[in-house]
DNA sequence: GCGGCTATTGTGGATATCCGCAGAGTCGGC
DNA sequence: GCCGACTCTGCGGATATCCACAATAGCCGC
């Protein structure tokens, strides 16, 4: 299980939440400010975020915006004492996973955090696959990429040769290079790979 | 442009909203109660929903739940006078498109409704394509379906023949029937069709 | 300039796919 | 019982794909 990051400027709350989650075997890291978390955040930081809205300095909402701008896709659960509908609606529409008002129900919050952690893990797994795919794609030459696109579009080699103004033999060579570099054996597998199907 | 359905038990509000949207060329139908809309709703009812929460009889939230249970995927925008964070969060997490508190900004609401209508139109277009696909899939026999699955899994005919314990020639026959019924010419096209790629 | 990468093409052959022709067995409905 | 479907199979040939061997040519970096 990955880590829950708690961002709250109230040490008492961080401690209380820390106790709660550690008693449920959820690894926790606490952060005393949005700035502290933002500075330490890296694209490979895993887990989920439990974010207080009203804090000294940067608010939880602003931290969320900045993380989104940096490409962070971690699930975020907002925790707030002063409920406000437009704020909650805005946060959820921007992609926050949840918005919980204090006082909250311990069990419910734990469940939501565990869900969020699972979502993050799954997401990271998918992205890892995509990264490997992108790496393999980047080894293709321009010509190979062109041929690949036409192959995946369902064109026959002779048609591809025609469209690119080259001989069938050359298409075959590029095609086999593409298969080799993408580590597939057939056009169908390649198509599935690029369509994101398993 | 498809229709905006306004469900509100206050006739004055329905009229006011009706005026607002008609002046922006958005076709509107008003409903005096959740029950009235629910009864008239059909799976092919298009457009989007503007839903008051507090109403005589069935609430907007309950109407939303019942529509979801019936498979309605229309975009829903809630409109309410008495904001309540847990309610808003719950509605959005169930898939409501927006949650707006009165008093609202006219232009903003119109924009959101127009967005929602566009989303619905796009969604219906996608679903129409899926329906045609499903219709073609339903004309396949069991065997043809089996063969198709193995084909899109990237297996060669000889492997398919092996796995199904039949001859290659039979696989070829089923395969060509599948191609004919699905109206494609190559395995790659078929794969793209089933992967939802364009 | 030499070596490496890319792109190109050819020959020839092994496999795979596509398809028409032909036939056979099962099963369910009229 | 006959007809229509679905399923199964074989033969042979037209295409398509896969691949090893072989070669030419441009570009770039050392």
Coordinates of C-alpha atoms (C1' of nucleotides) in Angstrom, one line a residue:
Chain A
X1 CA 0.0 0.0 0.0
X2 CA 1.2 3.4 -0.8
X3 CA 1.3 6.5 1.4
X4 CA -1.4 8.9 2.5
X5 CA -0.1 12.5 2.6
X6 CA -1.9 14.7 5.1
X7 CA -1.5 18.4 4.6
X8 CA -2.8 20.4 7.5
X9 CA -1.2 23.3 9.4
X10 CA -2.7 22.1 12.7
X11 CA -0.3 19.7 14.3
X12 CA -3.0 18.3 16.6
X13 CA -5.1 17.3 13.6
X14 CA -2.2 15.8 11.8
X15 CA -1.4 13.7 14.8
X16 CA -4.9 12.6 15.3
X17 CA -5.3 11.6 11.7
X18 CA -1.9 10.0 11.8
X19 CA -3.0 7.8 14.6
X20 CA -6.3 7.0 13.0
X21 CA -4.7 5.8 9.8
X22 CA -1.7 4.1 11.2
X23 CA -4.1 2.1 13.4
X24 CA -5.7 0.9 10.2
X25 CA -2.3 0.1 8.6
X26 CA -2.3 3.0 6.2
X27 CA 1.2 4.5 5.9
X28 CA 1.0 8.3 6.6
X29 CA 3.2 11.3 6.1
X30 CA 2.2 14.6 7.5
X31 CA 3.0 18.0 6.0
X32 CA 2.6 21.3 8.0
X33 CA 1.9 23.4 5.0
X34 CA 0.9 23.4 1.3
X35 CA 4.3 24.9 0.5
X36 CA 6.1 22.1 2.2
X37 CA 4.3 19.4 0.3
X38 CA 4.5 21.3 -3.0
X39 CA 8.2 21.6 -2.7
X40 CA 8.8 18.0 -1.9
X41 CA 6.4 16.7 -4.5
X42 CA 7.8 14.8 -7.5
X43 CA 6.0 13.3 -10.4
X44 CA 6.7 9.9 -9.0
X45 CA 5.3 10.7 -5.6
X46 CA 2.7 8.0 -5.0
X47 CA -0.4 7.6 -2.8
X48 CA -3.2 10.1 -2.1
X49 CA -3.6 13.5 -0.6
X50 CA -5.8 14.5 2.4
X51 CA -5.9 18.2 2.1
X52 CA -7.1 20.9 4.6
X53 CA -8.6 23.9 2.8
X54 CA -8.0 26.7 5.3
X55 CA -4.4 27.0 6.1
X56 CA -1.8 29.6 6.9
X57 CA -0.2 30.7 3.7
X58 CA -1.2 28.7 0.6
X59 CA -4.7 27.2 0.8
X60 CA -5.5 23.6 0.0
X61 CA -7.3 24.7 -3.1
X62 CA -4.4 26.6 -4.4
X63 CA -2.1 23.7 -3.7
X64 CA -4.5 21.5 -5.7
X65 CA -4.4 23.9 -8.6
X66 CA -0.6 24.0 -8.6
X67 CA -0.3 20.3 -8.4
X68 CA -2.7 19.9 -11.3
X69 CA -0.6 22.4 -13.3
X70 CA 2.4 20.3 -12.6
X71 CA 0.7 17.2 -13.9
X72 CA 0.0 15.6 -10.6
X73 CA -2.8 13.0 -10.9
X74 CA -2.8 11.8 -7.3
X75 CA -6.3 11.4 -5.9
X76 CA -7.1 14.3 -3.6
X77 CA -9.6 14.3 -0.7
X78 CA -10.4 17.7 0.8
X79 CA -11.1 18.1 4.4
X80 CA -12.7 21.2 5.7
X81 CA -14.4 22.7 8.7
X82 CA -16.3 25.5 6.9
X83 CA -18.4 24.0 4.2
X84 CA -19.2 26.0 1.1
X85 CA -21.1 24.6 -1.8
X86 CA -19.4 26.5 -4.7
X87 CA -16.0 25.6 -3.3
X88 CA -16.9 21.9 -3.0
X89 CA -18.5 21.9 -6.5
X90 CA -15.5 23.6 -8.0
X91 CA -13.0 21.2 -6.4
X92 CA -14.9 18.1 -7.5
X93 CA -15.3 19.4 -11.0
X94 CA -11.6 20.0 -11.2
X95 CA -11.1 16.4 -10.4
X96 CA -10.8 16.2 -6.6
X97 CA -11.9 12.7 -5.5
X98 CA -13.9 13.8 -2.4
X99 CA -14.8 16.7 -0.2
X100 CA -15.4 15.9 3.4
X101 CA -16.7 18.3 6.1
X102 CA -15.5 18.1 9.7
X103 CA -16.6 16.5 11.8
X104 CA -16.2 13.4 9.8
X105 CA -16.9 9.8 10.4
X106 CA -13.6 7.9 11.0
X107 CA -14.5 4.7 9.3
X108 CA -16.0 6.4 6.3
X109 CA -12.9 8.6 5.8
X110 CA -10.6 5.6 6.1
X111 CA -12.6 3.7 3.5
X112 CA -12.4 6.6 1.1
X113 CA -8.7 7.0 1.6
X114 CA -8.1 3.3 1.0
X115 CA -10.2 3.5 -2.1
X116 CA -8.2 6.5 -3.3
X117 CA -4.9 4.7 -2.6
X118 CA -6.1 1.8 -4.7
X119 CA -7.1 4.1 -7.5
X120 CA -3.7 5.7 -7.5
X121 CA -1.9 2.4 -7.5
X122 CA -4.0 1.2 -10.5
X123 CA -3.5 4.5 -12.3
X124 CA 0.3 4.2 -11.8
X125 CA 0.3 0.7 -13.1
X126 CA -1.5 1.9 -16.3
X127 CA 0.9 4.8 -16.7
X128 CA 3.9 2.5 -16.3
X129 CA 2.6 0.5 -19.2
X130 CA 2.0 3.6 -21.2
X131 CA 5.5 4.8 -20.4
X132 CA 7.0 1.6 -21.7
X133 CA 4.9 1.9 -24.8
X134 CA 6.1 5.5 -25.3
X135 CA 9.7 4.4 -24.9
X136 CA 9.3 1.8 -27.6
X137 CA 7.5 4.2 -29.9
X138 CA 10.3 6.7 -29.5
X139 CA 12.8 4.3 -31.0
X140 CA 10.9 4.3 -34.3
X141 CA 12.2 6.3 -37.2
X142 CA 9.9 8.7 -39.0
X143 CA 9.3 6.3 -41.8
X144 CA 8.7 3.5 -39.5
X145 CA 6.1 5.6 -37.7
X146 CA 4.4 6.4 -40.9
X147 CA 4.2 2.8 -42.0
X148 CA 3.0 1.8 -38.5
X149 CA 0.1 4.3 -38.7
X150 CA -1.0 3.0 -42.0
X151 CA -0.7 -0.6 -40.9
X152 CA -2.8 0.1 -37.8
X153 CA -5.3 1.9 -40.0
X154 CA -5.8 -1.5 -41.7
X155 CA -4.1 -0.8 -45.0
X156 CA -2.5 -3.6 -47.0
X157 CA 1.2 -3.4 -47.7
X158 CA 0.6 -2.7 -51.3
X159 CA -1.7 0.2 -50.5
X160 CA 0.8 1.6 -48.0
X161 CA 3.6 1.3 -50.7
X162 CA 1.3 3.2 -53.0
X163 CA 0.5 6.0 -50.6
X164 CA 4.1 6.5 -49.6
X165 CA 5.4 6.2 -53.1
X166 CA 7.8 3.4 -52.2
X167 CA 8.1 -0.3 -53.1
X168 CA 6.2 -3.0 -51.3
X169 CA 9.5 -4.5 -50.3
X170 CA 10.5 -1.4 -48.4
X171 CA 7.2 -1.3 -46.6
X172 CA 7.8 -4.9 -45.6
X173 CA 11.1 -4.0 -44.1
X174 CA 9.8 -1.0 -42.2
X175 CA 6.9 -3.1 -41.0
X176 CA 9.0 -5.8 -39.7
X177 CA 11.2 -3.3 -37.9
X178 CA 8.1 -1.8 -36.3
X179 CA 7.0 -5.2 -35.1
X180 CA 10.4 -6.0 -33.8
X181 CA 10.8 -2.6 -31.9
X182 CA 7.2 -2.8 -30.6
X183 CA 7.7 -6.4 -29.6
X184 CA 4.7 -7.8 -31.3
X185 CA 4.3 -10.5 -33.9
X186 CA 1.1 -9.4 -35.8
X187 CA -0.6 -6.2 -36.9
X188 CA -3.6 -7.1 -34.7
X189 CA -1.4 -7.1 -31.6
X190 CA 0.1 -3.8 -32.6
X191 CA -3.4 -2.3 -33.0
X192 CA -4.4 -3.5 -29.6
X193 CA -1.3 -2.1 -28.1
X194 CA -1.9 1.4 -29.5
X195 CA -5.6 1.2 -28.8
X196 CA -4.9 0.7 -25.1
X197 CA -6.7 -2.6 -25.0
X198 CA -5.2 -5.3 -22.9
Chain B
X1 CA -29.7 21.7 -30.5
X2 CA -31.6 19.4 -28.2
X3 CA -33.9 20.3 -25.3
X4 CA -33.3 21.5 -21.8
X5 CA -35.8 19.9 -19.4
X6 CA -36.5 22.1 -16.4
X7 CA -38.0 20.3 -13.4
X8 CA -39.2 22.8 -10.7
X9 CA -42.5 22.9 -8.8
X10 CA -42.4 26.7 -8.8
X11 CA -44.1 27.9 -11.9
X12 CA -42.7 31.4 -11.6
X13 CA -39.2 29.9 -11.6
X14 CA -39.9 27.7 -14.6
X15 CA -41.3 30.7 -16.5
X16 CA -38.3 32.8 -15.6
X17 CA -35.8 30.1 -16.6
X18 CA -37.9 29.4 -19.7
X19 CA -37.6 33.0 -20.8
X20 CA -33.9 33.1 -20.1
X21 CA -33.1 30.1 -22.1
X22 CA -35.5 30.7 -25.0
X23 CA -33.9 34.2 -25.3
X24 CA -30.6 32.3 -25.9
X25 CA -32.2 30.0 -28.4
X26 CA -32.1 27.0 -26.1
X27 CA -35.3 24.9 -26.5
X28 CA -36.9 24.4 -23.1
X29 CA -39.6 22.1 -21.7
X30 CA -40.8 22.7 -18.2
X31 CA -42.0 20.0 -15.7
X32 CA -44.0 20.8 -12.6
X33 CA -42.8 17.8 -10.6
X34 CA -40.2 15.0 -10.5
X35 CA -43.0 12.5 -10.9
X36 CA -44.2 14.2 -14.1
X37 CA -40.8 14.1 -15.7
X38 CA -40.0 10.6 -14.5
X39 CA -43.2 9.3 -16.0
X40 CA -42.6 10.9 -19.4
X41 CA -38.9 9.9 -19.6
X42 CA -37.9 7.4 -22.2
X43 CA -34.4 6.0 -22.9
X44 CA -34.3 8.1 -26.1
X45 CA -35.2 11.4 -24.3
X46 CA -32.4 13.7 -25.3
X47 CA -31.0 16.9 -24.0
X48 CA -30.1 17.8 -20.4
X49 CA -31.8 18.3 -17.1
X50 CA -32.0 21.3 -14.8
X51 CA -33.3 20.0 -11.5
X52 CA -34.5 21.8 -8.4
X53 CA -33.8 19.8 -5.3
X54 CA -36.5 20.9 -2.9
X55 CA -39.9 20.1 -4.4
X56 CA -43.3 19.0 -3.3
X57 CA -43.4 15.2 -3.5
X58 CA -40.3 13.5 -5.0
X59 CA -37.1 15.5 -4.5
X60 CA -34.7 16.3 -7.3
X61 CA -32.1 14.0 -5.8
X62 CA -34.5 11.1 -5.7
X63 CA -35.5 11.8 -9.3
X64 CA -31.8 11.7 -10.2
X65 CA -31.4 8.3 -8.4
X66 CA -34.4 6.9 -10.2
X67 CA -33.3 8.1 -13.6
X68 CA -29.8 6.6 -13.0
X69 CA -31.5 3.3 -12.0
X70 CA -33.4 3.4 -15.3
X71 CA -30.2 3.8 -17.2
X72 CA -30.6 7.5 -18.0
X73 CA -27.3 9.1 -18.8
X74 CA -28.5 12.6 -19.5
X75 CA -26.3 15.4 -18.0
X76 CA -28.0 16.8 -14.9
X77 CA -27.5 20.2 -13.4
X78 CA -28.9 20.7 -9.9
X79 CA -30.3 24.1 -8.9
X80 CA -30.9 24.7 -5.3
X81 CA -31.6 27.5 -2.9
X82 CA -30.3 25.9 0.3
X83 CA -26.8 24.8 -0.2
X84 CA -25.5 21.8 1.6
X85 CA -22.0 20.5 1.0
X86 CA -22.7 16.7 1.6
X87 CA -25.6 16.8 -0.7
X88 CA -23.7 18.6 -3.4
X89 CA -20.7 16.3 -3.1
X90 CA -23.0 13.3 -3.2
X91 CA -24.7 14.4 -6.3
X92 CA -21.5 15.2 -8.1
X93 CA -20.0 11.9 -7.1
X94 CA -23.0 10.1 -8.5
X95 CA -22.4 11.7 -11.8
X96 CA -24.3 15.0 -11.8
X97 CA -22.7 17.4 -14.1
X98 CA -23.1 20.5 -11.9
X99 CA -24.6 21.9 -8.7
X100 CA -25.6 25.5 -8.7
X101 CA -26.8 27.6 -5.8
X102 CA -29.4 30.3 -6.2
X103 CA -29.0 33.1 -6.8
X104 CA -27.1 32.2 -9.9
X105 CA -25.4 34.1 -12.7
X106 CA -27.6 33.9 -15.8
X107 CA -24.8 33.8 -18.3
X108 CA -22.8 31.2 -16.4
X109 CA -25.9 28.9 -16.1
X110 CA -26.7 29.3 -19.8
X111 CA -23.1 28.4 -20.7
X112 CA -23.2 25.3 -18.5
X113 CA -26.5 24.2 -19.9
X114 CA -25.2 24.6 -23.5
X115 CA -22.1 22.6 -22.5
X116 CA -24.3 19.9 -21.1
X117 CA -26.4 19.7 -24.2
X118 CA -23.3 19.4 -26.3
X119 CA -22.1 16.6 -24.1
X120 CA -25.4 14.8 -24.4
X121 CA -25.4 15.1 -28.2
X122 CA -21.9 13.7 -28.4
X123 CA -22.7 10.9 -26.0
X124 CA -25.7 9.9 -28.1
X125 CA -23.7 9.9 -31.2
X126 CA -21.2 7.6 -29.6
X127 CA -24.0 5.3 -28.3
X128 CA -25.6 5.2 -31.8
X129 CA -22.4 3.9 -33.2
X130 CA -22.2 1.4 -30.4
X131 CA -25.7 0.3 -31.0
X132 CA -25.0 -0.4 -34.7
X133 CA -22.0 -2.4 -33.6
X134 CA -24.0 -4.4 -31.1
X135 CA -26.6 -5.1 -33.7
X136 CA -24.0 -6.5 -36.0
X137 CA -22.4 -8.5 -33.2
X138 CA -25.7 -10.0 -32.4
X139 CA -26.0 -11.6 -35.8
X140 CA -22.9 -13.7 -35.1
X141 CA -23.3 -17.3 -34.1
X142 CA -21.5 -18.7 -31.0
X143 CA -18.8 -20.2 -33.1
X144 CA -18.2 -17.1 -35.1
X145 CA -18.0 -15.1 -31.9
X146 CA -15.4 -17.5 -30.5
X147 CA -13.3 -17.3 -33.6
X148 CA -13.7 -13.5 -33.7
X149 CA -12.4 -13.2 -30.1
X150 CA -9.3 -15.2 -30.9
X151 CA -8.7 -13.3 -34.1
X152 CA -8.8 -9.9 -32.3
X153 CA -6.6 -11.5 -29.7
X154 CA -4.0 -11.7 -32.4
X155 CA -3.9 -15.5 -32.9
X156 CA -3.1 -17.0 -36.2
X157 CA -5.7 -19.2 -37.9
X158 CA -3.7 -22.3 -37.2
X159 CA -3.5 -21.5 -33.5
X160 CA -7.2 -20.8 -33.4
X161 CA -7.9 -24.1 -35.2
X162 CA -5.8 -25.8 -32.6
X163 CA -7.5 -24.1 -29.6
X164 CA -10.9 -24.9 -30.9
X165 CA -10.0 -28.3 -32.0
X166 CA -11.2 -27.8 -35.6
X167 CA -9.6 -27.5 -39.0
X168 CA -8.0 -24.4 -40.3
X169 CA -10.4 -24.4 -43.2
X170 CA -13.3 -24.1 -40.8
X171 CA -11.7 -21.3 -39.0
X172 CA -11.2 -19.5 -42.3
X173 CA -14.9 -19.9 -43.1
X174 CA -16.0 -18.5 -39.7
X175 CA -13.5 -15.8 -40.0
X176 CA -14.7 -14.7 -43.3
X177 CA -18.3 -14.8 -42.1
X178 CA -17.3 -12.6 -39.2
X179 CA -15.6 -10.1 -41.5
X180 CA -18.7 -10.1 -43.7
X181 CA -21.2 -9.6 -40.9
X182 CA -19.1 -7.0 -39.2
X183 CA -18.5 -5.3 -42.5
X184 CA -14.7 -5.1 -42.3
X185 CA -12.1 -6.4 -44.7
X186 CA -9.1 -7.1 -42.3
X187 CA -8.5 -8.3 -38.8
X188 CA -7.0 -4.9 -38.0
X189 CA -10.2 -3.1 -38.8
X190 CA -12.2 -5.5 -36.7
X191 CA -9.8 -5.0 -33.8
X192 CA -10.2 -1.2 -34.1
X193 CA -14.0 -1.6 -34.3
X194 CA -14.1 -3.6 -31.1
X195 CA -11.6 -1.4 -29.3
X196 CA -13.7 1.6 -29.9
X197 CA -11.0 3.4 -31.9
X198 CA -12.1 5.4 -34.8
Chain C
dG1 C1' 37.4 8.6 -44.9
dC2 C1' 35.3 4.9 -42.3
dG3 C1' 31.5 3.1 -39.6
dG4 C1' 26.8 3.4 -38.2
dC5 C1' 22.0 4.6 -39.0
dT6 C1' 18.3 5.3 -42.2
dA7 C1' 16.0 4.5 -46.4
dT8 C1' 15.6 2.2 -50.5
dT9 C1' 15.0 -2.0 -53.7
dG10 C1' 15.4 -6.7 -55.7
dT11 C1' 15.1 -12.1 -55.8
dG12 C1' 13.2 -16.0 -54.1
dG13 C1' 11.0 -18.9 -51.1
dA14 C1' 8.3 -20.3 -46.8
dT15 C1' 3.9 -19.2 -44.5
dA16 C1' -0.5 -17.3 -44.0
dT17 C1' -4.7 -15.5 -45.5
dC18 C1' -8.6 -15.3 -48.7
dC19 C1' -12.0 -17.7 -51.4
dG20 C1' -14.8 -20.6 -54.6
dC21 C1' -16.3 -25.2 -55.3
dA22 C1' -18.0 -29.3 -53.1
dG23 C1' -19.8 -32.1 -49.6
dA24 C1' -21.5 -33.9 -45.0
dG25 C1' -23.6 -34.0 -40.4
dT26 C1' -26.7 -32.0 -36.6
dC27 C1' -30.7 -29.7 -35.0
dG28 C1' -35.1 -27.3 -34.9
dG29 C1' -39.3 -25.8 -37.2
dC30 C1' -43.1 -26.3 -40.5
Chain D
dG1 C1' -39.8 -35.7 -43.9
dC2 C1' -37.9 -31.6 -45.9
dC3 C1' -35.8 -27.1 -45.5
dG4 C1' -32.9 -23.9 -43.5
dA5 C1' -29.2 -22.6 -40.1
dC6 C1' -25.0 -23.8 -38.2
dT7 C1' -20.9 -26.4 -38.1
dC8 C1' -17.4 -29.0 -40.0
dT9 C1' -13.9 -30.4 -43.7
dG10 C1' -11.0 -31.0 -48.1
dC11 C1' -8.8 -29.3 -52.5
dG12 C1' -6.6 -25.9 -55.1
dG13 C1' -5.4 -21.5 -56.4
dA14 C1' -4.8 -16.3 -55.9
dT15 C1' -2.9 -12.9 -52.7
dA16 C1' -0.5 -11.3 -48.8
dT17 C1' 2.8 -11.5 -45.4
dC18 C1' 7.3 -12.8 -43.4
dC19 C1' 12.1 -13.2 -44.0
dA20 C1' 17.1 -14.2 -45.4
dC21 C1' 20.5 -12.7 -48.5
dA22 C1' 22.2 -9.0 -51.1
dA23 C1' 23.0 -4.3 -52.5
dT24 C1' 22.9 1.1 -53.3
dA25 C1' 22.8 5.6 -51.4
dG26 C1' 22.6 9.7 -48.2
dC27 C1' 23.7 11.7 -43.8
dC28 C1' 26.3 12.3 -39.5
dG29 C1' 29.9 11.9 -36.2
dC30 C1' 34.5 10.5 -34.9

